[in-house]
């Protein structure tokens, strides 16, 4: 009888502890928003995260990769709450796959493309005309199949009628961040990068940047989707609304983006 009572008490305590632990885990999870973002958003979210976390009490856990790589991770079951894509296409793929809370991606910014070279480069001053030089060195471009800024770069090269000149010198990177790193490290003479990267001290202090005029490549409309499999839909909505707020939208240009409305 005593043994039965012992086991009954033990089972009750185990169930109670298990329930308490699960509640604690759920409470902890509700304080965290898991963000999957395109590589160009790293400087932007790094700048705005402290303000969001202070205002909401939520903690952002952010990972960065090319938009295609992020989408693949989500399709493979990555437990992200929100996906910030560098364009419409990859976010729309998440919608089409039934992975989102929304029926359409939410535009949050317009991206800007340019070329960058190191201060110690032989190219001085840097202009778009460098793309016509016959002696141009390696040019870093993000994979156009995986990164919207890479797709925009190829479109710009063709629109500017310099693709034939540059294509033999292209060094392909997985993401726009990696393309910039190639030039920053000296493994490429020129890189096509986002303005979000160019305005950071790392690139601003180390090199020169020139914007490619908007009309030379298709608009880069960056969009976001909230993911069904995420554990914190409320936190994801708060983050998206924060990025779409007038305060942040009005400040986007200082971070290298244009507001979409």
mmCIF file of C-alpha atoms in Angstrom:
data_model
loop_
_atom_site.group_PDB
_atom_site.id
_atom_site.type_symbol
_atom_site.label_atom_id
_atom_site.label_comp_id
_atom_site.label_asym_id
_atom_site.label_seq_id
_atom_site.Cartn_x
_atom_site.Cartn_y
_atom_site.Cartn_z
ATOM 1 C CA UNK A 1 0.000 0.000 0.000
ATOM 2 C CA UNK A 2 2.836 2.350 0.965
ATOM 3 C CA UNK A 3 4.597 1.495 -2.281
ATOM 4 C CA UNK A 4 1.461 2.269 -4.318
ATOM 5 C CA UNK A 5 1.087 5.596 -2.523
ATOM 6 C CA UNK A 6 4.750 6.369 -3.233
ATOM 7 C CA UNK A 7 4.341 5.679 -6.931
ATOM 8 C CA UNK A 8 1.119 7.705 -7.077
ATOM 9 C CA UNK A 9 2.836 10.671 -5.438
ATOM 10 C CA UNK A 10 5.879 10.257 -7.721
ATOM 11 C CA UNK A 11 3.700 10.232 -10.847
ATOM 12 C CA UNK A 12 1.805 13.317 -9.630
ATOM 13 C CA UNK A 13 5.050 15.194 -8.967
ATOM 14 C CA UNK A 14 6.483 14.140 -12.355
ATOM 15 C CA UNK A 15 3.386 15.304 -14.206
ATOM 16 C CA UNK A 16 3.336 18.569 -12.242
ATOM 17 C CA UNK A 17 7.011 19.219 -12.975
ATOM 18 C CA UNK A 18 6.542 18.363 -16.627
ATOM 19 C CA UNK A 19 3.576 20.721 -16.940
ATOM 20 C CA UNK A 20 5.433 23.489 -15.096
ATOM 21 C CA UNK A 21 8.501 23.039 -17.310
ATOM 22 C CA UNK A 22 6.405 23.147 -20.471
ATOM 23 C CA UNK A 23 4.668 26.319 -19.281
ATOM 24 C CA UNK A 24 8.041 27.861 -18.481
ATOM 25 C CA UNK A 25 9.325 26.916 -21.925
ATOM 26 C CA UNK A 26 6.213 28.366 -23.579
ATOM 27 C CA UNK A 27 6.593 31.571 -21.593
ATOM 28 C CA UNK A 28 10.273 31.816 -22.541
ATOM 29 C CA UNK A 29 9.441 31.135 -26.195
ATOM 30 C CA UNK A 30 6.846 33.919 -26.200
ATOM 31 C CA UNK A 31 9.606 36.341 -25.235
ATOM 32 C CA UNK A 32 11.667 35.451 -28.314
ATOM 33 C CA UNK A 33 11.018 36.147 -31.989
ATOM 34 C CA UNK A 34 12.959 33.978 -34.433
ATOM 35 C CA UNK A 35 13.772 35.991 -37.541
ATOM 36 C CA UNK A 36 15.029 34.593 -40.855
ATOM 37 C CA UNK A 37 16.323 37.425 -43.007
ATOM 38 C CA UNK A 38 18.000 38.125 -46.318
ATOM 39 C CA UNK A 39 21.677 39.026 -46.037
ATOM 40 C CA UNK A 40 21.158 42.685 -46.978
ATOM 41 C CA UNK A 41 18.987 43.160 -43.885
ATOM 42 C CA UNK A 42 21.761 42.430 -41.398
ATOM 43 C CA UNK A 43 22.864 46.076 -40.980
ATOM 44 C CA UNK A 44 19.236 47.235 -40.835
ATOM 45 C CA UNK A 45 18.003 44.780 -38.216
ATOM 46 C CA UNK A 46 21.221 45.156 -36.229
ATOM 47 C CA UNK A 47 20.501 48.884 -35.989
ATOM 48 C CA UNK A 48 16.802 48.620 -35.153
ATOM 49 C CA UNK A 49 16.762 45.506 -32.931
ATOM 50 C CA UNK A 50 17.775 47.246 -29.686
ATOM 51 C CA UNK A 51 14.918 49.759 -30.013
ATOM 52 C CA UNK A 52 12.367 47.041 -30.785
ATOM 53 C CA UNK A 53 13.564 44.888 -27.897
ATOM 54 C CA UNK A 54 13.435 47.854 -25.501
ATOM 55 C CA UNK A 55 9.907 48.820 -26.584
ATOM 56 C CA UNK A 56 8.438 45.308 -26.488
ATOM 57 C CA UNK A 57 10.521 43.287 -24.052
ATOM 58 C CA UNK A 58 10.945 40.698 -26.785
ATOM 59 C CA UNK A 59 14.293 39.247 -27.810
ATOM 60 C CA UNK A 60 15.119 38.852 -31.497
ATOM 61 C CA UNK A 61 17.026 35.767 -32.597
ATOM 62 C CA UNK A 62 18.122 36.518 -36.168
ATOM 63 C CA UNK A 63 19.866 34.469 -38.843
ATOM 64 C CA UNK A 64 20.956 35.727 -42.269
ATOM 65 C CA UNK A 65 21.517 34.097 -45.658
ATOM 66 C CA UNK A 66 20.579 34.579 -49.292
ATOM 67 C CA UNK A 67 16.815 34.818 -49.797
ATOM 68 C CA UNK A 68 16.789 31.466 -51.588
ATOM 69 C CA UNK A 69 18.723 29.794 -48.781
ATOM 70 C CA UNK A 70 16.363 31.212 -46.158
ATOM 71 C CA UNK A 71 13.329 30.002 -48.116
ATOM 72 C CA UNK A 72 14.841 26.529 -48.410
ATOM 73 C CA UNK A 73 15.455 26.413 -44.657
ATOM 74 C CA UNK A 74 11.824 27.401 -44.032
ATOM 75 C CA UNK A 75 10.548 24.787 -46.490
ATOM 76 C CA UNK A 76 12.680 22.215 -44.671
ATOM 77 C CA UNK A 77 10.977 23.023 -41.372
ATOM 78 C CA UNK A 78 13.131 25.765 -39.848
ATOM 79 C CA UNK A 79 11.106 27.165 -36.906
ATOM 80 C CA UNK A 80 11.250 30.853 -37.871
ATOM 81 C CA UNK A 81 8.474 33.275 -36.936
ATOM 82 C CA UNK A 82 9.034 35.787 -39.752
ATOM 83 C CA UNK A 83 10.912 35.876 -43.068
ATOM 84 C CA UNK A 84 12.352 39.143 -44.411
ATOM 85 C CA UNK A 85 13.072 38.524 -48.085
ATOM 86 C CA UNK A 86 15.158 40.836 -50.266
ATOM 87 C CA UNK A 87 12.446 40.728 -52.924
ATOM 88 C CA UNK A 88 8.872 39.631 -53.641
ATOM 89 C CA UNK A 89 9.651 36.349 -55.412
ATOM 90 C CA UNK A 90 11.038 34.273 -52.538
ATOM 91 C CA UNK A 91 8.448 35.492 -50.041
ATOM 92 C CA UNK A 92 5.723 34.666 -52.579
ATOM 93 C CA UNK A 93 7.160 31.156 -52.863
ATOM 94 C CA UNK A 94 6.626 30.765 -49.123
ATOM 95 C CA UNK A 95 3.014 31.917 -49.574
ATOM 96 C CA UNK A 96 2.483 29.512 -52.491
ATOM 97 C CA UNK A 97 3.849 26.666 -50.360
ATOM 98 C CA UNK A 98 1.186 27.330 -47.703
ATOM 99 C CA UNK A 99 3.784 28.289 -45.105
ATOM 100 C CA UNK A 100 2.542 31.770 -44.223
ATOM 101 C CA UNK A 101 -0.176 33.455 -42.214
ATOM 102 C CA UNK A 102 -0.738 35.987 -45.008
ATOM 103 C CA UNK A 103 -2.171 35.533 -48.474
ATOM 104 C CA UNK A 104 0.439 37.891 -49.930
ATOM 105 C CA UNK A 105 3.859 39.193 -48.838
ATOM 106 C CA UNK A 106 3.972 42.590 -47.121
ATOM 107 C CA UNK A 107 6.298 45.122 -48.811
ATOM 108 C CA UNK A 108 8.483 46.863 -46.241
ATOM 109 C CA UNK A 109 11.221 48.641 -48.245
ATOM 110 C CA UNK A 110 12.815 49.246 -51.616
ATOM 111 C CA UNK A 111 16.410 48.093 -52.030
ATOM 112 C CA UNK A 112 19.201 50.048 -53.719
ATOM 113 C CA UNK A 113 22.087 48.512 -55.677
ATOM 114 C CA UNK A 114 25.553 49.869 -56.284
ATOM 115 C CA UNK A 115 29.191 48.993 -56.851
ATOM 116 C CA UNK A 116 31.935 49.150 -54.230
ATOM 117 C CA UNK A 117 35.720 49.025 -54.284
ATOM 118 C CA UNK A 118 38.409 49.377 -51.615
ATOM 119 C CA UNK A 119 40.143 52.682 -50.918
ATOM 120 C CA UNK A 120 43.458 51.178 -51.985
ATOM 121 C CA UNK A 121 41.992 50.074 -55.320
ATOM 122 C CA UNK A 122 43.593 51.365 -58.514
ATOM 123 C CA UNK A 123 40.095 52.600 -59.523
ATOM 124 C CA UNK A 124 39.931 56.262 -58.527
ATOM 125 C CA UNK A 125 37.439 57.780 -58.548
ATOM 126 C CA UNK A 126 34.909 54.979 -58.726
ATOM 127 C CA UNK A 127 32.238 55.481 -61.397
ATOM 128 C CA UNK A 128 29.869 53.211 -63.293
ATOM 129 C CA UNK A 129 32.193 53.598 -66.282
ATOM 130 C CA UNK A 130 34.640 51.229 -64.581
ATOM 131 C CA UNK A 131 32.384 48.397 -65.773
ATOM 132 C CA UNK A 132 33.433 49.240 -69.344
ATOM 133 C CA UNK A 133 37.164 48.955 -68.671
ATOM 134 C CA UNK A 134 38.908 46.177 -70.552
ATOM 135 C CA UNK A 135 41.378 45.726 -67.693
ATOM 136 C CA UNK A 136 38.714 45.353 -65.003
ATOM 137 C CA UNK A 137 39.590 42.824 -62.319
ATOM 138 C CA UNK A 138 37.357 40.279 -60.574
ATOM 139 C CA UNK A 139 33.795 41.515 -60.029
ATOM 140 C CA UNK A 140 31.849 39.945 -57.146
ATOM 141 C CA UNK A 141 28.156 39.329 -57.813
ATOM 142 C CA UNK A 142 25.693 37.411 -55.653
ATOM 143 C CA UNK A 143 24.224 34.309 -57.286
ATOM 144 C CA UNK A 144 21.304 35.667 -59.361
ATOM 145 C CA UNK A 145 19.335 32.447 -58.824
ATOM 146 C CA UNK A 146 19.548 32.769 -55.049
ATOM 147 C CA UNK A 147 19.938 36.457 -54.256
ATOM 148 C CA UNK A 148 17.741 39.323 -55.541
ATOM 149 C CA UNK A 149 20.677 41.748 -55.514
ATOM 150 C CA UNK A 150 22.594 39.353 -57.741
ATOM 151 C CA UNK A 151 19.663 39.197 -60.143
ATOM 152 C CA UNK A 152 19.496 42.999 -60.156
ATOM 153 C CA UNK A 153 23.247 43.212 -60.783
ATOM 154 C CA UNK A 154 23.055 40.996 -63.863
ATOM 155 C CA UNK A 155 20.076 42.994 -65.143
ATOM 156 C CA UNK A 156 22.022 46.230 -64.652
ATOM 157 C CA UNK A 157 25.072 44.896 -66.481
ATOM 158 C CA UNK A 158 22.895 43.966 -69.440
ATOM 159 C CA UNK A 159 20.960 47.250 -69.409
ATOM 160 C CA UNK A 160 24.238 49.186 -69.300
ATOM 161 C CA UNK A 161 25.544 47.089 -72.233
ATOM 162 C CA UNK A 162 28.620 45.963 -70.292
ATOM 163 C CA UNK A 163 27.657 42.375 -69.497
ATOM 164 C CA UNK A 164 29.892 40.952 -72.251
ATOM 165 C CA UNK A 165 32.830 42.908 -70.852
ATOM 166 C CA UNK A 166 32.252 42.010 -67.197
ATOM 167 C CA UNK A 167 30.927 38.436 -67.390
ATOM 168 C CA UNK A 168 34.363 36.758 -67.839
ATOM 169 C CA UNK A 169 35.478 38.464 -64.613
ATOM 170 C CA UNK A 170 32.470 37.658 -62.419
ATOM 171 C CA UNK A 171 33.195 35.953 -59.100
ATOM 172 C CA UNK A 172 29.938 34.471 -57.887
ATOM 173 C CA UNK A 173 28.971 34.704 -54.222
ATOM 174 C CA UNK A 174 26.123 32.977 -52.429
ATOM 175 C CA UNK A 175 24.707 36.223 -51.035
ATOM 176 C CA UNK A 176 25.163 39.971 -51.372
ATOM 177 C CA UNK A 177 26.956 39.960 -48.020
ATOM 178 C CA UNK A 178 29.477 37.447 -49.327
ATOM 179 C CA UNK A 179 29.930 39.468 -52.534
ATOM 180 C CA UNK A 180 30.863 42.470 -50.407
ATOM 181 C CA UNK A 181 33.228 40.359 -48.329
ATOM 182 C CA UNK A 182 35.036 39.242 -51.488
ATOM 183 C CA UNK A 183 35.816 42.864 -52.363
ATOM 184 C CA UNK A 184 36.511 43.861 -48.768
ATOM 185 C CA UNK A 185 39.125 41.117 -48.480
ATOM 186 C CA UNK A 186 40.710 41.989 -51.834
ATOM 187 C CA UNK A 187 39.559 38.822 -53.592
ATOM 188 C CA UNK A 188 37.507 40.970 -55.972
ATOM 189 C CA UNK A 189 38.277 44.410 -57.332
ATOM 190 C CA UNK A 190 34.651 45.506 -57.497
ATOM 191 C CA UNK A 191 31.504 44.159 -55.853
ATOM 192 C CA UNK A 192 27.815 44.731 -56.475
ATOM 193 C CA UNK A 193 26.398 45.315 -53.003
ATOM 194 C CA UNK A 194 23.293 46.750 -51.364
ATOM 195 C CA UNK A 195 23.288 50.287 -50.069
ATOM 196 C CA UNK A 196 22.364 48.852 -46.654
ATOM 197 C CA UNK A 197 25.883 47.439 -46.578
ATOM 198 C CA UNK A 198 27.562 50.490 -48.104
ATOM 199 C CA UNK A 199 26.332 52.870 -45.382
ATOM 200 C CA UNK A 200 27.800 50.777 -42.563
ATOM 201 C CA UNK A 201 31.109 51.958 -41.125
ATOM 202 C CA UNK A 202 32.833 48.757 -42.263
ATOM 203 C CA UNK A 203 32.274 49.557 -45.926
ATOM 204 C CA UNK A 204 31.989 53.343 -45.713
ATOM 205 C CA UNK A 205 35.401 53.682 -44.072
ATOM 206 C CA UNK A 206 37.142 51.058 -46.190
ATOM 207 C CA UNK A 207 36.034 51.983 -49.693
ATOM 208 C CA UNK A 208 34.048 53.899 -52.285
ATOM 209 C CA UNK A 209 30.449 53.231 -53.306
ATOM 210 C CA UNK A 210 28.436 54.396 -56.301
ATOM 211 C CA UNK A 211 24.709 53.791 -56.763
ATOM 212 C CA UNK A 212 23.395 52.210 -59.933
ATOM 213 C CA UNK A 213 20.487 54.395 -61.152
ATOM 214 C CA UNK A 214 17.085 52.836 -60.397
ATOM 215 C CA UNK A 215 16.126 52.665 -64.067
ATOM 216 C CA UNK A 216 18.995 50.310 -64.868
ATOM 217 C CA UNK A 217 17.544 47.318 -63.001
ATOM 218 C CA UNK A 218 14.100 46.069 -61.920
ATOM 219 C CA UNK A 219 12.838 47.469 -58.640
ATOM 220 C CA UNK A 220 13.942 45.505 -55.596
ATOM 221 C CA UNK A 221 10.745 45.496 -53.530
ATOM 222 C CA UNK A 222 11.637 43.792 -50.270
ATOM 223 C CA UNK A 223 8.802 41.912 -48.578
ATOM 224 C CA UNK A 224 8.097 39.961 -45.404
ATOM 225 C CA UNK A 225 5.841 37.070 -44.404
ATOM 226 C CA UNK A 226 4.810 35.702 -41.013
ATOM 227 C CA UNK A 227 5.228 31.944 -40.883
ATOM 228 C CA UNK A 228 2.623 29.417 -39.777
ATOM 229 C CA UNK A 229 5.128 27.099 -38.116
ATOM 230 C CA UNK A 230 6.526 29.868 -35.950
ATOM 231 C CA UNK A 231 5.854 29.725 -32.210
ATOM 232 C CA UNK A 232 5.392 33.464 -31.760
ATOM 233 C CA UNK A 233 2.939 34.885 -34.278
ATOM 234 C CA UNK A 234 2.132 37.817 -31.993
ATOM 235 C CA UNK A 235 5.800 38.775 -31.708
ATOM 236 C CA UNK A 236 6.250 38.441 -35.463
ATOM 237 C CA UNK A 237 3.302 40.778 -36.069
ATOM 238 C CA UNK A 238 4.764 43.280 -33.619
ATOM 239 C CA UNK A 239 8.110 43.213 -35.426
ATOM 240 C CA UNK A 240 6.540 43.636 -38.864
ATOM 241 C CA UNK A 241 4.368 46.504 -37.635
ATOM 242 C CA UNK A 242 7.449 48.076 -36.058
ATOM 243 C CA UNK A 243 9.323 48.006 -39.387
ATOM 244 C CA UNK A 244 6.246 49.406 -41.166
ATOM 245 C CA UNK A 245 5.731 52.201 -38.623
ATOM 246 C CA UNK A 246 6.171 55.809 -39.763
ATOM 247 C CA UNK A 247 9.105 56.259 -37.400
ATOM 248 C CA UNK A 248 11.120 53.440 -38.945
ATOM 249 C CA UNK A 249 9.954 54.027 -42.523
ATOM 250 C CA UNK A 250 11.024 57.674 -42.240
ATOM 251 C CA UNK A 251 14.461 56.565 -41.066
ATOM 252 C CA UNK A 252 15.028 53.776 -43.600
ATOM 253 C CA UNK A 253 17.101 55.892 -45.974
ATOM 254 C CA UNK A 254 19.762 56.368 -43.310
ATOM 255 C CA UNK A 255 20.089 52.574 -43.269
ATOM 256 C CA UNK A 256 20.308 52.260 -47.057
ATOM 257 C CA UNK A 257 16.700 51.517 -48.017
ATOM 258 C CA UNK A 258 13.831 53.510 -49.507
ATOM 259 C CA UNK A 259 10.355 53.408 -48.048
ATOM 260 C CA UNK A 260 7.801 51.729 -50.281
ATOM 261 C CA UNK A 261 4.908 54.180 -49.761
#
